[in-house]
C-alpha cells in the first residue's frame, strides 16, 4: 500500500495580498503571514487591547517625532513573512511609508495565550529580519521580556540577549535614550 503524505502549501507575500484584495478572507478575520503560513490570530481580550494602547502612548513619548509608532499593521519582512505586530516603531514619519516597512527599530507583541507563538515563531522571524530589539509584554507573568542582538546559530535565528523586567523597573530602548517604565506598559 502506498503512503500519501500531505504537504502544506507555502504562500508568498504577493499571493497573500492578492487573496486579501480579492476578498478571499472575511473582513473580521485577523490573519498573519508567518514564514509562508497564513495563521488565524485569536481575538483580543480587553487587557490586550489596553496594553496596546499603553504601549503606543509610551513609545510616542519615548521615541519622539523622529519615529512612527505603528499598531497592528504589516511589516514586509521577507517574501514569505508579513506579520502584524501589536506595536512596531519605525524611523521617520507615516508619510515615509507608502508601502509596508521592511524593518523596524523595535517590535512589540502583547501576549497571554499567544506566548508560545510570540517566543518560538515570531521571535526567530524578527531576529532573521534583523530587527535589533523585540519586546514581549507578558500579561501572564506581568513582565516585559526584552530580546536583543539577533544572531544565527546552528539552531536557527534567535536573540543573544534576553532580559525579563518586572514592575517598578525600567528599560531603555536601544534606539532612544529615554527609559520606559514597565508599569507604563502593563494594564
XYZ file of N, CA and C in Angstrom, residues 2-143:
426
model
N 0.562 2.183 -0.858
C 1.309 3.433 -0.927
C 0.871 4.362 0.198
N 1.832 5.069 0.745
C 1.555 6.049 1.787
C 1.535 7.433 1.139
N 0.468 8.146 1.381
C 0.340 9.503 0.850
C 0.666 10.485 1.969
N 1.595 11.358 1.699
C 1.989 12.364 2.679
C 1.424 13.709 2.234
N 0.628 14.289 3.084
C 0.064 15.605 2.770
C 1.120 16.676 2.970
N 1.136 17.617 2.078
C 2.080 18.725 2.196
C 1.298 20.029 2.295
N 1.768 20.892 3.141
C 1.132 22.204 3.216
C 1.742 23.102 2.144
N 0.972 24.041 1.684
C 1.439 24.965 0.666
C 1.906 26.244 1.333
N 3.065 26.703 0.976
C 3.588 27.971 1.470
C 3.106 29.087 0.546
N 2.778 30.213 1.157
C 2.283 31.365 0.424
C 3.340 32.465 0.430
N 3.374 33.234 -0.646
C 4.249 34.400 -0.672
C 3.450 35.616 -0.214
N 4.161 36.668 0.093
C 3.514 37.911 0.497
C 2.619 38.446 -0.625
N 3.102 38.373 -1.870
C 2.307 38.851 -3.004
C 1.017 38.045 -3.154
N 1.108 36.725 -3.028
C -0.094 35.886 -3.129
C -1.075 36.201 -2.005
N -0.549 36.358 -0.816
C -1.379 36.669 0.351
C -2.118 37.994 0.151
N -1.404 39.000 -0.333
C -2.032 40.301 -0.567
C -3.089 40.223 -1.673
N -2.826 39.421 -2.728
C -3.826 39.254 -3.790
C -5.083 38.568 -3.253
N -4.906 37.550 -2.416
C -6.063 36.881 -1.812
C -6.900 37.872 -1.008
N -6.222 38.719 -0.240
C -6.935 39.713 0.568
C -7.668 40.715 -0.326
N -7.003 41.182 -1.385
C -7.620 42.148 -2.304
C -8.850 41.567 -2.998
N -8.831 40.263 -3.276
C -9.941 39.609 -3.972
C -11.060 39.191 -3.024
N -10.928 39.525 -1.742
C -11.978 39.223 -0.784
C -12.023 37.776 -0.331
N -10.908 37.069 -0.461
C -10.861 35.658 -0.064
C -11.056 35.485 1.440
N -10.572 36.442 2.210
C -10.681 36.373 3.671
C -11.874 37.202 4.139
N -12.467 36.786 5.243
C -13.556 37.568 5.838
C -12.987 38.876 6.396
N -13.743 39.959 6.337
C -13.252 41.246 6.854
C -12.917 41.211 8.342
N -13.580 40.351 9.098
C -13.337 40.302 10.543
C -12.226 39.336 10.936
N -11.609 38.666 9.959
C -10.514 37.745 10.274
C -9.231 38.526 10.538
N -8.531 38.152 11.594
C -7.220 38.737 11.872
C -6.195 37.665 11.532
N -5.515 37.853 10.410
C -4.573 36.868 9.892
C -3.179 37.465 9.818
N -2.186 36.572 9.860
C -0.801 36.988 9.654
C -0.105 35.949 8.791
N 0.798 36.401 7.953
C 1.614 35.522 7.129
C 2.964 35.362 7.817
N 3.225 34.158 8.324
C 4.477 33.886 9.032
C 5.207 32.748 8.348
N 6.312 33.069 7.717
C 7.154 32.074 7.069
C 6.350 31.226 6.080
N 5.478 31.883 5.312
C 4.701 31.204 4.289
C 3.392 30.598 4.748
N 3.121 30.601 6.038
C 1.872 30.056 6.570
C 0.922 31.191 6.933
N -0.342 31.026 6.583
C -1.359 32.001 6.959
C -1.978 31.522 8.263
N -1.780 32.309 9.316
C -2.262 31.931 10.641
C -3.398 32.843 11.076
N -4.436 32.234 11.636
C -5.537 32.997 12.226
C -5.156 33.334 13.658
N -5.247 34.596 14.000
C -4.890 35.041 15.341
C -6.137 35.047 16.222
N -5.936 34.828 17.517
C -7.058 34.782 18.448
C -7.597 36.190 18.702
N -8.874 36.295 19.024
C -9.440 37.612 19.350
C -8.751 38.213 20.573
N -8.717 39.524 20.625
C -8.045 40.225 21.719
C -8.962 40.374 22.924
N -8.394 40.125 24.086
C -9.093 40.412 25.342
C -8.942 41.906 25.641
N -9.723 42.382 26.594
C -9.649 43.790 26.976
C -8.275 44.194 27.466
N -7.620 43.319 28.252
C -6.288 43.648 28.776
C -5.268 43.766 27.650
N -5.423 42.957 26.610
C -4.525 43.022 25.458
C -4.690 44.363 24.749
N -5.923 44.727 24.478
C -6.187 45.999 23.795
C -5.684 47.182 24.618
N -5.880 47.119 25.926
C -5.411 48.201 26.790
C -3.886 48.290 26.756
N -3.207 47.149 26.788
C -1.741 47.147 26.745
C -1.225 47.709 25.423
N -1.910 47.425 24.325
C -1.515 48.003 23.033
C -1.605 49.526 23.099
N -2.708 50.035 23.622
C -2.868 51.484 23.756
C -1.813 52.110 24.645
N -1.500 51.444 25.755
C -0.462 51.948 26.662
C 0.900 51.988 25.972
N 1.212 50.944 25.206
C 2.497 50.895 24.506
C 2.599 52.004 23.467
N 1.527 52.239 22.744
C 1.539 53.308 21.734
C 1.822 54.654 22.396
N 1.097 54.967 23.461
C 1.316 56.237 24.168
C 2.742 56.337 24.703
N 3.217 55.266 25.317
C 4.550 55.262 25.927
C 5.639 55.431 24.876
N 5.533 54.702 23.770
C 6.569 54.778 22.741
C 6.534 56.101 21.985
N 5.380 56.682 21.803
C 5.334 58.002 21.152
C 6.098 59.025 21.980
N 5.963 58.942 23.296
C 6.705 59.858 24.169
C 8.195 59.529 24.160
N 8.536 58.251 24.240
C 9.943 57.847 24.337
C 10.718 58.113 23.050
N 10.100 57.866 21.899
C 10.812 57.992 20.627
C 10.685 59.368 19.996
N 9.648 60.105 20.343
C 9.503 61.462 19.833
C 9.099 61.534 18.373
N 9.263 62.729 17.784
C 8.743 62.979 16.437
C 9.543 62.338 15.303
N 10.722 61.807 15.589
C 11.538 61.213 14.526
C 11.222 59.746 14.283
N 10.179 59.242 14.941
C 9.792 57.844 14.772
C 8.279 57.758 14.605
N 7.869 56.734 13.905
C 6.442 56.467 13.702
C 6.091 55.191 14.468
N 5.129 55.287 15.375
C 4.684 54.134 16.157
C 3.460 53.554 15.457
N 3.595 52.323 14.984
C 2.535 51.636 14.235
C 1.892 50.581 15.122
N 0.619 50.330 14.900
C -0.081 49.324 15.691
C -0.851 48.366 14.799
N -0.503 47.090 14.901
C -1.191 46.005 14.207
C -1.293 46.261 12.708
N -0.170 46.726 12.153
C -0.047 46.959 10.719
C 1.096 46.104 10.189
N 1.023 45.691 8.921
C 2.011 44.762 8.387
C 3.432 45.320 8.320
N 4.378 44.408 8.546
C 5.795 44.624 8.262
C 6.169 43.610 7.180
N 6.688 44.075 6.065
C 7.065 43.195 4.959
C 8.496 42.711 5.179
N 8.652 41.692 6.024
C 9.988 41.258 6.445
C 10.703 40.399 5.413
N 9.953 39.646 4.615
C 10.552 38.829 3.557
C 9.456 38.500 2.556
N 9.798 37.741 1.521
C 8.802 37.365 0.518
C 7.730 36.452 1.096
N 8.012 35.798 2.233
C 7.063 34.857 2.833
C 6.581 35.275 4.216
N 6.997 36.426 4.699
C 6.657 36.805 6.072
C 6.174 38.248 6.128
N 4.940 38.397 6.621
C 4.360 39.720 6.795
C 3.516 39.724 8.080
N 4.195 39.768 9.231
C 3.446 39.800 10.489
C 2.812 41.170 10.702
N 1.884 41.211 11.628
C 1.255 42.465 12.034
C 1.455 42.610 13.536
N 2.664 43.025 13.938
C 2.944 43.109 15.375
C 2.016 44.093 16.074
N 1.796 43.843 17.355
C 0.938 44.740 18.125
C 1.455 46.167 18.068
N 2.770 46.330 18.160
C 3.388 47.656 18.063
C 4.723 47.504 17.336
N 4.995 48.418 16.425
C 6.297 48.483 15.761
C 6.702 49.948 15.687
N 7.944 50.215 16.001
C 8.473 51.574 15.918
C 9.426 51.617 14.726
N 9.100 52.473 13.756
C 9.930 52.623 12.570
C 10.452 54.055 12.512
N 11.574 54.242 11.836
C 12.141 55.587 11.744
C 11.310 56.437 10.791
N 11.369 57.742 10.985
C 10.672 58.666 10.109
C 9.224 58.877 10.490
N 8.429 59.234 9.480
C 7.011 59.521 9.716
C 6.150 58.584 8.877
N 4.865 58.645 9.099
C 3.929 57.802 8.355
C 4.026 58.071 6.852
N 4.352 59.279 6.451
C 4.464 59.626 5.028
C 5.679 58.977 4.355
N 6.613 58.486 5.139
C 7.786 57.819 4.577
C 7.483 56.400 4.110
N 6.263 55.919 4.350
C 5.949 54.517 4.084
C 4.696 54.354 3.227
N 4.797 54.631 1.912
C 3.648 54.360 1.048
C 3.388 52.853 0.925
N 4.420 52.052 1.132
C 4.294 50.590 1.183
C 4.629 50.157 2.613
N 4.424 48.881 2.897
C 4.725 48.387 4.241
C 6.225 48.484 4.526
N 6.609 48.934 5.716
C 8.031 48.964 6.070
C 8.626 47.556 6.035
N 9.911 47.489 5.767
C 10.598 46.196 5.717
C 11.424 45.934 6.972
N 11.463 46.891 7.864
C 12.199 46.721 9.112
C 11.595 47.649 10.161
N 12.103 47.534 11.374
C 11.662 48.395 12.473
C 12.806 48.522 13.463
N 12.775 49.601 14.234
C 13.766 49.768 15.300
C 13.440 48.859 16.473
N 12.141 48.672 16.707
C 11.676 47.866 17.835
C 10.310 47.295 17.466
N 10.112 46.030 17.788
C 8.820 45.374 17.591
C 8.357 44.853 18.939
N 7.046 44.982 19.201
C 6.487 44.507 20.471
C 5.238 43.679 20.206
N 5.132 42.572 20.920
C 3.904 41.780 20.946
C 3.368 41.801 22.367
N 2.057 41.854 22.495
C 1.379 41.748 23.783
C 0.891 40.310 23.867
N 1.225 39.599 24.936
C 0.959 38.162 24.945
C 0.346 37.668 26.242
N -0.637 36.821 26.089
C -1.121 35.980 27.178
C -1.217 34.565 26.604
N -2.283 34.243 25.884
C -2.382 32.912 25.282
C -1.415 32.732 24.113
N -0.916 33.812 23.542
C -0.019 33.719 22.385
C 1.461 33.644 22.762
N 1.778 33.502 24.042
C 3.193 33.477 24.458
C 4.037 32.468 23.678
N 3.615 31.204 23.527
C 4.455 30.263 22.769
C 4.690 30.714 21.327
N 3.656 31.207 20.666
C 3.801 31.693 19.294
C 4.750 32.886 19.242
N 4.582 33.821 20.155
C 5.406 35.029 20.148
C 6.866 34.729 20.453
N 7.122 33.769 21.325
C 8.506 33.415 21.659
C 9.137 32.512 20.602
N 8.432 31.474 20.199
C 9.035 30.415 19.394
C 8.921 30.614 17.892
N 7.903 31.322 17.423
C 7.744 31.537 15.982
C 8.101 32.960 15.581
N 7.494 33.928 16.264
C 7.713 35.313 15.852
C 9.106 35.809 16.214
N 9.597 35.485 17.393
C 10.934 35.920 17.793
C 11.994 35.565 16.765
N 12.093 34.291 16.360
C 13.083 33.935 15.345
C 12.872 34.643 13.999
N 11.625 34.888 13.627
C 11.368 35.606 12.370
C 11.843 37.053 12.457
N 11.597 37.694 13.597
C 12.075 39.065 13.776
C 13.606 39.096 13.822
N 14.214 38.109 14.471
C 15.682 38.042 14.519
C 16.248 37.862 13.112
N 15.666 36.940 12.341
C 16.142 36.693 10.978
C 16.027 37.947 10.117
N 15.009 38.764 10.370
C 14.822 40.003 9.608
C 15.751 41.119 10.080
N 16.531 40.861 11.139
C 17.477 41.861 11.630
C 16.863 42.930 12.508
N 15.658 42.686 13.030
C 15.048 43.639 13.963
C 15.927 43.653 15.213
N 16.537 44.787 15.557
C 17.519 44.797 16.646
C 16.936 44.544 18.030
N 15.643 44.808 18.177
C 15.057 44.717 19.516
C 13.610 44.250 19.410
N 13.277 43.240 20.209
C 11.936 42.651 20.222
C 11.492 42.539 21.670
N 10.333 43.117 21.979
C 9.801 43.060 23.338
C 8.494 42.286 23.347
N 8.290 41.514 24.397
C 7.006 40.864 24.646
C 6.487 41.384 25.977
N 5.310 41.994 25.949
C 4.641 42.346 27.199
C 3.887 41.085 27.613
N 4.445 40.396 28.593
C 3.927 39.115 29.069
C 2.856 39.406 30.122
N 1.590 39.319 29.706
C 0.486 39.631 30.610
C 0.275 38.551 31.664
N 0.740 37.339 31.402
C 0.583 36.235 32.356
C 1.447 36.474 33.588
N 2.735 36.754 33.366
C 3.683 36.946 34.470
C 3.870 38.413 34.840
N 3.203 39.310 34.105
C 3.278 40.755 34.342
C 4.725 41.265 34.297
N 5.407 40.899 33.223
C 6.773 41.352 32.983
C 6.903 41.759 31.518
